[in-house]
JSON list of C-alpha atoms in Angstrom, two decimals:
[
{"chain": "A", "resi": 1, "resn": "MET", "atom": "CA", "xyz": [14.98, -22.80, 0.12]},
{"chain": "A", "resi": 2, "resn": "THR", "atom": "CA", "xyz": [13.75, -24.47, -3.07]},
{"chain": "A", "resi": 3, "resn": "THR", "atom": "CA", "xyz": [10.77, -22.55, -4.45]},
{"chain": "A", "resi": 4, "resn": "ILE", "atom": "CA", "xyz": [8.67, -23.33, -7.52]},
{"chain": "A", "resi": 5, "resn": "LEU", "atom": "CA", "xyz": [6.04, -20.77, -8.60]},
{"chain": "A", "resi": 6, "resn": "THR", "atom": "CA", "xyz": [2.80, -22.23, -9.97]},
{"chain": "A", "resi": 7, "resn": "ASN", "atom": "CA", "xyz": [-0.20, -20.33, -11.27]},
{"chain": "A", "resi": 8, "resn": "GLY", "atom": "CA", "xyz": [-3.28, -20.17, -9.08]},
{"chain": "A", "resi": 9, "resn": "LYS", "atom": "CA", "xyz": [-6.55, -18.35, -9.65]},
{"chain": "A", "resi": 10, "resn": "THR", "atom": "CA", "xyz": [-6.96, -15.31, -11.91]},
{"chain": "A", "resi": 11, "resn": "ILE", "atom": "CA", "xyz": [-8.28, -12.38, -9.86]},
{"chain": "A", "resi": 12, "resn": "PRO", "atom": "CA", "xyz": [-8.82, -8.63, -10.32]},
{"chain": "A", "resi": 13, "resn": "LEU", "atom": "CA", "xyz": [-5.81, -6.48, -9.39]},
{"chain": "A", "resi": 14, "resn": "THR", "atom": "CA", "xyz": [-8.10, -4.74, -6.89]},
{"chain": "A", "resi": 15, "resn": "ASP", "atom": "CA", "xyz": [-8.16, -7.98, -4.83]},
{"chain": "A", "resi": 16, "resn": "ILE", "atom": "CA", "xyz": [-4.38, -8.12, -4.29]},
{"chain": "A", "resi": 17, "resn": "LYS", "atom": "CA", "xyz": [-3.42, -8.07, -0.60]},
{"chain": "A", "resi": 18, "resn": "GLU", "atom": "CA", "xyz": [-0.11, -7.07, 0.94]},
{"chain": "A", "resi": 19, "resn": "GLY", "atom": "CA", "xyz": [2.36, -9.96, 0.68]},
{"chain": "A", "resi": 20, "resn": "ASP", "atom": "CA", "xyz": [0.63, -11.67, -2.28]},
{"chain": "A", "resi": 21, "resn": "THR", "atom": "CA", "xyz": [2.86, -13.07, -5.01]},
{"chain": "A", "resi": 22, "resn": "PHE", "atom": "CA", "xyz": [1.27, -12.55, -8.42]},
{"chain": "A", "resi": 23, "resn": "ARG", "atom": "CA", "xyz": [2.05, -12.71, -12.13]},
{"chain": "A", "resi": 24, "resn": "PHE", "atom": "CA", "xyz": [1.09, -9.70, -14.28]},
{"chain": "A", "resi": 25, "resn": "GLY", "atom": "CA", "xyz": [2.18, -9.19, -17.89]},
{"chain": "A", "resi": 26, "resn": "GLY", "atom": "CA", "xyz": [4.65, -12.08, -17.67]},
{"chain": "A", "resi": 27, "resn": "THR", "atom": "CA", "xyz": [6.47, -10.61, -14.64]},
{"chain": "A", "resi": 28, "resn": "VAL", "atom": "CA", "xyz": [6.29, -11.90, -11.06]},
{"chain": "A", "resi": 29, "resn": "TYR", "atom": "CA", "xyz": [5.63, -9.32, -8.32]},
{"chain": "A", "resi": 30, "resn": "VAL", "atom": "CA", "xyz": [5.21, -9.35, -4.53]},
{"chain": "A", "resi": 31, "resn": "SER", "atom": "CA", "xyz": [2.82, -6.74, -3.12]},
{"chain": "A", "resi": 32, "resn": "THR", "atom": "CA", "xyz": [4.56, -4.59, -0.50]},
{"chain": "A", "resi": 33, "resn": "GLY", "atom": "CA", "xyz": [1.61, -2.55, 0.74]},
{"chain": "A", "resi": 34, "resn": "PRO", "atom": "CA", "xyz": [-2.14, -2.01, 0.53]},
{"chain": "A", "resi": 35, "resn": "THR", "atom": "CA", "xyz": [-3.79, -1.58, -2.88]},
{"chain": "A", "resi": 36, "resn": "GLY", "atom": "CA", "xyz": [-5.17, 1.92, -3.52]},
{"chain": "A", "resi": 37, "resn": "MET", "atom": "CA", "xyz": [-6.85, 4.00, -6.21]},
{"chain": "A", "resi": 38, "resn": "LEU", "atom": "CA", "xyz": [-5.40, 7.07, -7.94]},
{"chain": "A", "resi": 39, "resn": "GLY", "atom": "CA", "xyz": [-7.11, 8.89, -10.80]},
{"chain": "A", "resi": 40, "resn": "GLY", "atom": "CA", "xyz": [-9.37, 5.92, -11.54]},
{"chain": "A", "resi": 41, "resn": "ASN", "atom": "CA", "xyz": [-6.45, 3.46, -11.68]},
{"chain": "A", "resi": 42, "resn": "VAL", "atom": "CA", "xyz": [-5.48, 0.70, -9.26]},
{"chain": "A", "resi": 43, "resn": "VAL", "atom": "CA", "xyz": [-2.11, 1.40, -7.61]},
{"chain": "A", "resi": 44, "resn": "ILE", "atom": "CA", "xyz": [-0.16, -1.53, -6.14]},
{"chain": "A", "resi": 45, "resn": "PRO", "atom": "CA", "xyz": [3.18, -0.97, -4.41]},
{"chain": "A", "resi": 46, "resn": "ALA", "atom": "CA", "xyz": [5.20, -4.06, -5.32]},
{"chain": "A", "resi": 47, "resn": "LYS", "atom": "CA", "xyz": [8.63, -5.60, -5.66]},
{"chain": "A", "resi": 48, "resn": "ARG", "atom": "CA", "xyz": [9.45, -6.93, -9.12]},
{"chain": "A", "resi": 49, "resn": "GLU", "atom": "CA", "xyz": [11.59, -10.01, -9.67]},
{"chain": "A", "resi": 50, "resn": "ASN", "atom": "CA", "xyz": [14.86, -8.75, -11.13]},
{"chain": "A", "resi": 51, "resn": "GLU", "atom": "CA", "xyz": [16.00, -10.94, -14.03]},
{"chain": "A", "resi": 52, "resn": "ALA", "atom": "CA", "xyz": [19.59, -9.61, -13.84]},
{"chain": "A", "resi": 53, "resn": "MET", "atom": "CA", "xyz": [19.93, -10.65, -10.19]},
{"chain": "A", "resi": 54, "resn": "PRO", "atom": "CA", "xyz": [17.81, -13.79, -9.61]},
{"chain": "A", "resi": 55, "resn": "SER", "atom": "CA", "xyz": [17.94, -13.45, -5.83]},
{"chain": "A", "resi": 56, "resn": "GLY", "atom": "CA", "xyz": [17.17, -9.71, -5.86]},
{"chain": "A", "resi": 57, "resn": "TRP", "atom": "CA", "xyz": [13.97, -7.73, -6.24]},
{"chain": "A", "resi": 58, "resn": "GLU", "atom": "CA", "xyz": [13.50, -4.30, -7.76]},
{"chain": "A", "resi": 59, "resn": "LEU", "atom": "CA", "xyz": [10.80, -1.87, -6.61]},
{"chain": "A", "resi": 60, "resn": "ALA", "atom": "CA", "xyz": [7.87, -1.15, -8.93]},
{"chain": "A", "resi": 61, "resn": "ASN", "atom": "CA", "xyz": [4.50, 0.55, -8.68]},
{"chain": "A", "resi": 62, "resn": "LEU", "atom": "CA", "xyz": [1.77, -0.89, -10.86]},
{"chain": "A", "resi": 63, "resn": "MET", "atom": "CA", "xyz": [-0.85, 1.58, -12.05]},
{"chain": "A", "resi": 64, "resn": "GLU", "atom": "CA", "xyz": [-3.52, -0.18, -14.09]},
{"chain": "A", "resi": 65, "resn": "PRO", "atom": "CA", "xyz": [-7.25, 0.17, -14.86]},
{"chain": "A", "resi": 66, "resn": "PRO", "atom": "CA", "xyz": [-9.56, -1.46, -12.28]},
{"chain": "A", "resi": 67, "resn": "THR", "atom": "CA", "xyz": [-10.63, -4.06, -14.87]},
{"chain": "A", "resi": 68, "resn": "ALA", "atom": "CA", "xyz": [-7.09, -5.51, -15.09]},
{"chain": "A", "resi": 69, "resn": "THR", "atom": "CA", "xyz": [-6.57, -9.04, -13.78]},
{"chain": "A", "resi": 70, "resn": "CYS", "atom": "CA", "xyz": [-3.56, -11.00, -12.61]},
{"chain": "A", "resi": 71, "resn": "THR", "atom": "CA", "xyz": [-2.75, -14.57, -11.63]},
{"chain": "A", "resi": 72, "resn": "ILE", "atom": "CA", "xyz": [-2.00, -15.38, -8.00]},
{"chain": "A", "resi": 73, "resn": "CYS", "atom": "CA", "xyz": [1.16, -17.49, -7.69]},
{"chain": "A", "resi": 74, "resn": "THR", "atom": "CA", "xyz": [1.56, -20.36, -5.27]},
{"chain": "A", "resi": 75, "resn": "ARG", "atom": "CA", "xyz": [5.01, -20.82, -3.74]},
{"chain": "A", "resi": 76, "resn": "THR", "atom": "CA", "xyz": [5.71, -24.53, -3.51]},
{"chain": "A", "resi": 77, "resn": "ASN", "atom": "CA", "xyz": [8.39, -27.22, -3.39]},
{"chain": "A", "resi": 78, "resn": "ILE", "atom": "CA", "xyz": [6.05, -29.86, -4.87]},
{"chain": "A", "resi": 79, "resn": "LYS", "atom": "CA", "xyz": [6.73, -30.87, -8.48]},
{"chain": "A", "resi": 80, "resn": "GLY", "atom": "CA", "xyz": [3.64, -31.52, -10.63]},
{"chain": "A", "resi": 81, "resn": "LEU", "atom": "CA", "xyz": [1.25, -29.57, -8.37]},
{"chain": "A", "resi": 82, "resn": "PRO", "atom": "CA", "xyz": [-1.92, -28.80, -10.43]},
{"chain": "A", "resi": 83, "resn": "GLU", "atom": "CA", "xyz": [-2.38, -25.11, -11.29]},
{"chain": "A", "resi": 84, "resn": "GLY", "atom": "CA", "xyz": [-5.55, -23.06, -10.88]},
{"chain": "A", "resi": 85, "resn": "HIS", "atom": "CA", "xyz": [-6.25, -23.93, -7.22]},
{"chain": "A", "resi": 86, "resn": "THR", "atom": "CA", "xyz": [-5.77, -22.12, -3.92]},
{"chain": "A", "resi": 87, "resn": "TYR", "atom": "CA", "xyz": [-3.35, -23.96, -1.64]},
{"chain": "A", "resi": 88, "resn": "PHE", "atom": "CA", "xyz": [-2.58, -23.62, 2.07]},
{"chain": "A", "resi": 89, "resn": "THR", "atom": "CA", "xyz": [0.32, -24.84, 4.19]},
{"chain": "A", "resi": 90, "resn": "GLU", "atom": "CA", "xyz": [-0.26, -26.07, 7.73]},
{"chain": "A", "resi": 91, "resn": "LYS", "atom": "CA", "xyz": [2.63, -25.07, 10.00]},
{"chain": "A", "resi": 92, "resn": "GLY", "atom": "CA", "xyz": [3.52, -27.76, 12.50]},
{"chain": "A", "resi": 93, "resn": "TYR", "atom": "CA", "xyz": [6.10, -27.33, 15.26]},
{"chain": "A", "resi": 94, "resn": "SER", "atom": "CA", "xyz": [8.96, -27.80, 12.80]},
{"chain": "A", "resi": 95, "resn": "GLN", "atom": "CA", "xyz": [7.28, -29.44, 9.81]},
{"chain": "A", "resi": 96, "resn": "ALA", "atom": "CA", "xyz": [4.80, -28.29, 7.14]},
{"chain": "A", "resi": 97, "resn": "TYR", "atom": "CA", "xyz": [1.93, -29.98, 5.29]},
{"chain": "A", "resi": 98, "resn": "PRO", "atom": "CA", "xyz": [0.08, -28.86, 2.09]},
{"chain": "A", "resi": 99, "resn": "TRP", "atom": "CA", "xyz": [-3.70, -28.61, 1.69]},
{"chain": "A", "resi": 100, "resn": "VAL", "atom": "CA", "xyz": [-6.00, -27.48, -1.17]},
{"chain": "A", "resi": 101, "resn": "GLU", "atom": "CA", "xyz": [-9.14, -25.33, -0.85]},
{"chain": "A", "resi": 102, "resn": "VAL", "atom": "CA", "xyz": [-12.45, -26.96, -1.82]},
{"chain": "A", "resi": 103, "resn": "ARG", "atom": "CA", "xyz": [-15.00, -24.51, -0.31]},
{"chain": "A", "resi": 104, "resn": "ARG", "atom": "CA", "xyz": [-14.85, -20.99, 1.11]},
{"chain": "A", "resi": 105, "resn": "THR", "atom": "CA", "xyz": [-17.13, -18.70, 3.09]},
{"chain": "A", "resi": 106, "resn": "ASP", "atom": "CA", "xyz": [-16.32, -15.30, 4.58]},
{"chain": "A", "resi": 107, "resn": "LYS", "atom": "CA", "xyz": [-14.82, -16.81, 7.75]},
{"chain": "A", "resi": 108, "resn": "THR", "atom": "CA", "xyz": [-14.05, -20.46, 6.92]},
{"chain": "A", "resi": 109, "resn": "VAL", "atom": "CA", "xyz": [-12.21, -22.51, 4.31]},
{"chain": "A", "resi": 110, "resn": "THR", "atom": "CA", "xyz": [-12.69, -26.26, 3.84]},
{"chain": "A", "resi": 111, "resn": "LEU", "atom": "CA", "xyz": [-9.52, -28.06, 2.78]},
{"chain": "A", "resi": 112, "resn": "HIS", "atom": "CA", "xyz": [-8.51, -31.48, 1.44]},
{"chain": "A", "resi": 113, "resn": "LYS", "atom": "CA", "xyz": [-5.06, -32.96, 2.10]},
{"chain": "A", "resi": 114, "resn": "VAL", "atom": "CA", "xyz": [-2.48, -32.88, -0.71]},
{"chain": "A", "resi": 115, "resn": "ASN", "atom": "CA", "xyz": [-0.60, -36.19, -0.81]},
{"chain": "A", "resi": 116, "resn": "VAL", "atom": "CA", "xyz": [3.07, -36.08, -1.75]},
{"chain": "A", "resi": 117, "resn": "GLN", "atom": "CA", "xyz": [5.84, -38.59, -2.32]},
{"chain": "A", "resi": 118, "resn": "ALA", "atom": "CA", "xyz": [9.56, -38.16, -1.79]},
{"chain": "A", "resi": 119, "resn": "ASP", "atom": "CA", "xyz": [11.33, -36.86, -4.89]},
{"chain": "A", "resi": 120, "resn": "PRO", "atom": "CA", "xyz": [14.01, -39.43, -5.85]},
{"chain": "A", "resi": 121, "resn": "MET", "atom": "CA", "xyz": [16.10, -36.57, -7.32]},
{"chain": "A", "resi": 122, "resn": "TRP", "atom": "CA", "xyz": [16.61, -35.11, -3.82]},
{"chain": "A", "resi": 123, "resn": "LYS", "atom": "CA", "xyz": [18.73, -37.02, -1.30]},
{"chain": "A", "resi": 124, "resn": "PRO", "atom": "CA", "xyz": [19.47, -35.81, 2.24]},
{"chain": "A", "resi": 125, "resn": "LYS", "atom": "CA", "xyz": [23.15, -35.06, 2.93]},
{"chain": "A", "resi": 126, "resn": "ILE", "atom": "CA", "xyz": [23.74, -36.35, 6.44]},
{"chain": "A", "resi": 127, "resn": "ALA", "atom": "CA", "xyz": [26.85, -35.17, 8.30]},
{"chain": "A", "resi": 128, "resn": "PRO", "atom": "CA", "xyz": [28.03, -36.51, 11.67]},
{"chain": "A", "resi": 129, "resn": "GLY", "atom": "CA", "xyz": [26.51, -34.68, 14.62]},
{"chain": "A", "resi": 130, "resn": "GLY", "atom": "CA", "xyz": [23.44, -34.57, 16.84]},
{"chain": "A", "resi": 131, "resn": "PHE", "atom": "CA", "xyz": [21.98, -37.94, 17.90]},
{"chain": "A", "resi": 132, "resn": "ALA", "atom": "CA", "xyz": [22.35, -39.71, 14.56]},
{"chain": "A", "resi": 133, "resn": "GLY", "atom": "CA", "xyz": [23.53, -37.03, 12.12]},
{"chain": "A", "resi": 134, "resn": "HIS", "atom": "CA", "xyz": [22.69, -33.61, 10.78]},
{"chain": "A", "resi": 135, "resn": "CYS", "atom": "CA", "xyz": [20.92, -33.05, 7.43]},
{"chain": "A", "resi": 136, "resn": "GLU", "atom": "CA", "xyz": [22.81, -30.23, 5.70]},
{"chain": "A", "resi": 137, "resn": "ASN", "atom": "CA", "xyz": [20.44, -29.74, 2.74]},
{"chain": "A", "resi": 138, "resn": "GLN", "atom": "CA", "xyz": [16.98, -30.13, 4.26]},
{"chain": "A", "resi": 139, "resn": "SER", "atom": "CA", "xyz": [15.94, -26.63, 3.11]},
{"chain": "A", "resi": 140, "resn": "GLU", "atom": "CA", "xyz": [16.35, -27.81, -0.50]},
{"chain": "A", "resi": 141, "resn": "GLN", "atom": "CA", "xyz": [13.94, -30.75, -0.29]},
{"chain": "A", "resi": 142, "resn": "THR", "atom": "CA", "xyz": [11.47, -31.29, -3.14]},
{"chain": "A", "resi": 143, "resn": "TRP", "atom": "CA", "xyz": [8.46, -33.56, -3.34]},
{"chain": "A", "resi": 144, "resn": "LEU", "atom": "CA", "xyz": [6.27, -35.11, -6.06]},
{"chain": "A", "resi": 145, "resn": "PHE", "atom": "CA", "xyz": [2.51, -34.50, -6.24]},
{"chain": "A", "resi": 146, "resn": "GLY", "atom": "CA", "xyz": [0.65, -37.68, -5.28]},
{"chain": "A", "resi": 147, "resn": "GLY", "atom": "CA", "xyz": [-3.01, -36.64, -5.54]},
{"chain": "A", "resi": 148, "resn": "ILE", "atom": "CA", "xyz": [-5.70, -35.05, -3.39]},
{"chain": "A", "resi": 149, "resn": "ASP", "atom": "CA", "xyz": [-7.12, -37.05, -0.47]},
{"chain": "A", "resi": 150, "resn": "ALA", "atom": "CA", "xyz": [-10.82, -36.11, -0.35]},
{"chain": "A", "resi": 151, "resn": "GLU", "atom": "CA", "xyz": [-11.26, -38.34, 2.73]},
{"chain": "A", "resi": 152, "resn": "ARG", "atom": "CA", "xyz": [-9.06, -36.01, 4.82]},
{"chain": "A", "resi": 153, "resn": "GLU", "atom": "CA", "xyz": [-11.17, -32.87, 5.09]},
{"chain": "A", "resi": 154, "resn": "ILE", "atom": "CA", "xyz": [-10.76, -30.08, 7.63]},
{"chain": "A", "resi": 155, "resn": "THR", "atom": "CA", "xyz": [-12.22, -26.61, 8.09]},
{"chain": "A", "resi": 156, "resn": "ILE", "atom": "CA", "xyz": [-10.04, -23.67, 9.09]},
{"chain": "A", "resi": 157, "resn": "ARG", "atom": "CA", "xyz": [-11.27, -20.33, 10.43]},
{"chain": "A", "resi": 158, "resn": "MET", "atom": "CA", "xyz": [-10.13, -16.74, 10.01]},
{"chain": "A", "resi": 159, "resn": "THR", "atom": "CA", "xyz": [-8.99, -15.31, 13.35]},
{"chain": "A", "resi": 160, "resn": "LYS", "atom": "CA", "xyz": [-7.17, -12.14, 14.37]},
{"chain": "A", "resi": 161, "resn": "ARG", "atom": "CA", "xyz": [-3.90, -14.01, 13.81]},
{"chain": "A", "resi": 162, "resn": "GLY", "atom": "CA", "xyz": [-4.85, -15.38, 10.36]},
{"chain": "A", "resi": 163, "resn": "TRP", "atom": "CA", "xyz": [-6.16, -18.78, 9.24]},
{"chain": "A", "resi": 164, "resn": "GLU", "atom": "CA", "xyz": [-6.19, -21.30, 12.14]},
{"chain": "A", "resi": 165, "resn": "ARG", "atom": "CA", "xyz": [-7.51, -24.66, 13.28]},
{"chain": "A", "resi": 166, "resn": "ARG", "atom": "CA", "xyz": [-7.08, -25.76, 16.90]},
{"chain": "A", "resi": 167, "resn": "GLY", "atom": "CA", "xyz": [-4.07, -23.49, 17.34]},
{"chain": "A", "resi": 168, "resn": "ALA", "atom": "CA", "xyz": [-2.32, -24.57, 14.13]},
{"chain": "A", "resi": 169, "resn": "MET", "atom": "CA", "xyz": [-1.59, -21.76, 11.65]},
{"chain": "A", "resi": 170, "resn": "PHE", "atom": "CA", "xyz": [-2.29, -22.06, 7.90]},
{"chain": "A", "resi": 171, "resn": "ILE", "atom": "CA", "xyz": [-0.57, -19.91, 5.25]},
{"chain": "A", "resi": 172, "resn": "GLU", "atom": "CA", "xyz": [-2.54, -19.10, 2.09]},
{"chain": "A", "resi": 173, "resn": "ASN", "atom": "CA", "xyz": [-1.01, -19.37, -1.41]},
{"chain": "A", "resi": 174, "resn": "VAL", "atom": "CA", "xyz": [1.84, -21.56, -0.19]},
{"chain": "A", "resi": 175, "resn": "ALA", "atom": "CA", "xyz": [1.92, -25.33, -0.79]},
{"chain": "A", "resi": 176, "resn": "ARG", "atom": "CA", "xyz": [4.96, -26.64, 1.02]},
{"chain": "A", "resi": 177, "resn": "GLU", "atom": "CA", "xyz": [5.78, -30.08, 2.38]},
{"chain": "A", "resi": 178, "resn": "PHE", "atom": "CA", "xyz": [8.67, -30.07, 4.83]},
{"chain": "A", "resi": 179, "resn": "TYR", "atom": "CA", "xyz": [10.09, -32.93, 6.86]},
{"chain": "A", "resi": 180, "resn": "ASP", "atom": "CA", "xyz": [12.49, -31.82, 9.59]},
{"chain": "A", "resi": 181, "resn": "TYR", "atom": "CA", "xyz": [15.35, -34.31, 9.47]},
{"chain": "A", "resi": 182, "resn": "ASN", "atom": "CA", "xyz": [17.12, -32.43, 12.29]},
{"chain": "A", "resi": 183, "resn": "PHE", "atom": "CA", "xyz": [14.34, -32.59, 14.90]}
]
């Protein structure tokens, strides 16, 4: 799957949650467990991106002072997506839609729709099969940022299952547009 990492908000290391992708000291990490304290330092179990093997990860444990900060990374397939914002992806039945955070309380987040346009550099490869054909490269699709639609505003709520709205799930720190050509 095509993934672009963009920089989001700068936060204290103490605020990292399990599963967060973050940039610290020029290296990208994924938190693999809960953040803890040891001897006055923040301890974060994490996987470090391994430069020698681009698809592999190497284990690391960060031990830093509690005043240290990092930058949350947003995983996206949208070129030109503005940095410094918190993005969410709405999961449809087989498709996905990006949103950007505009307000947050303890239990709700208000979002505006991120508009995208098809990237002319990506073309679907359709092979015979199915009703009209099968798209062989749909997991590699990329999109171009087309602005924020302030008219399309929704509020999602934190539930036991995560962020939701009317049964639809929303994933934080991911901005992904996905059109299912094979549905």
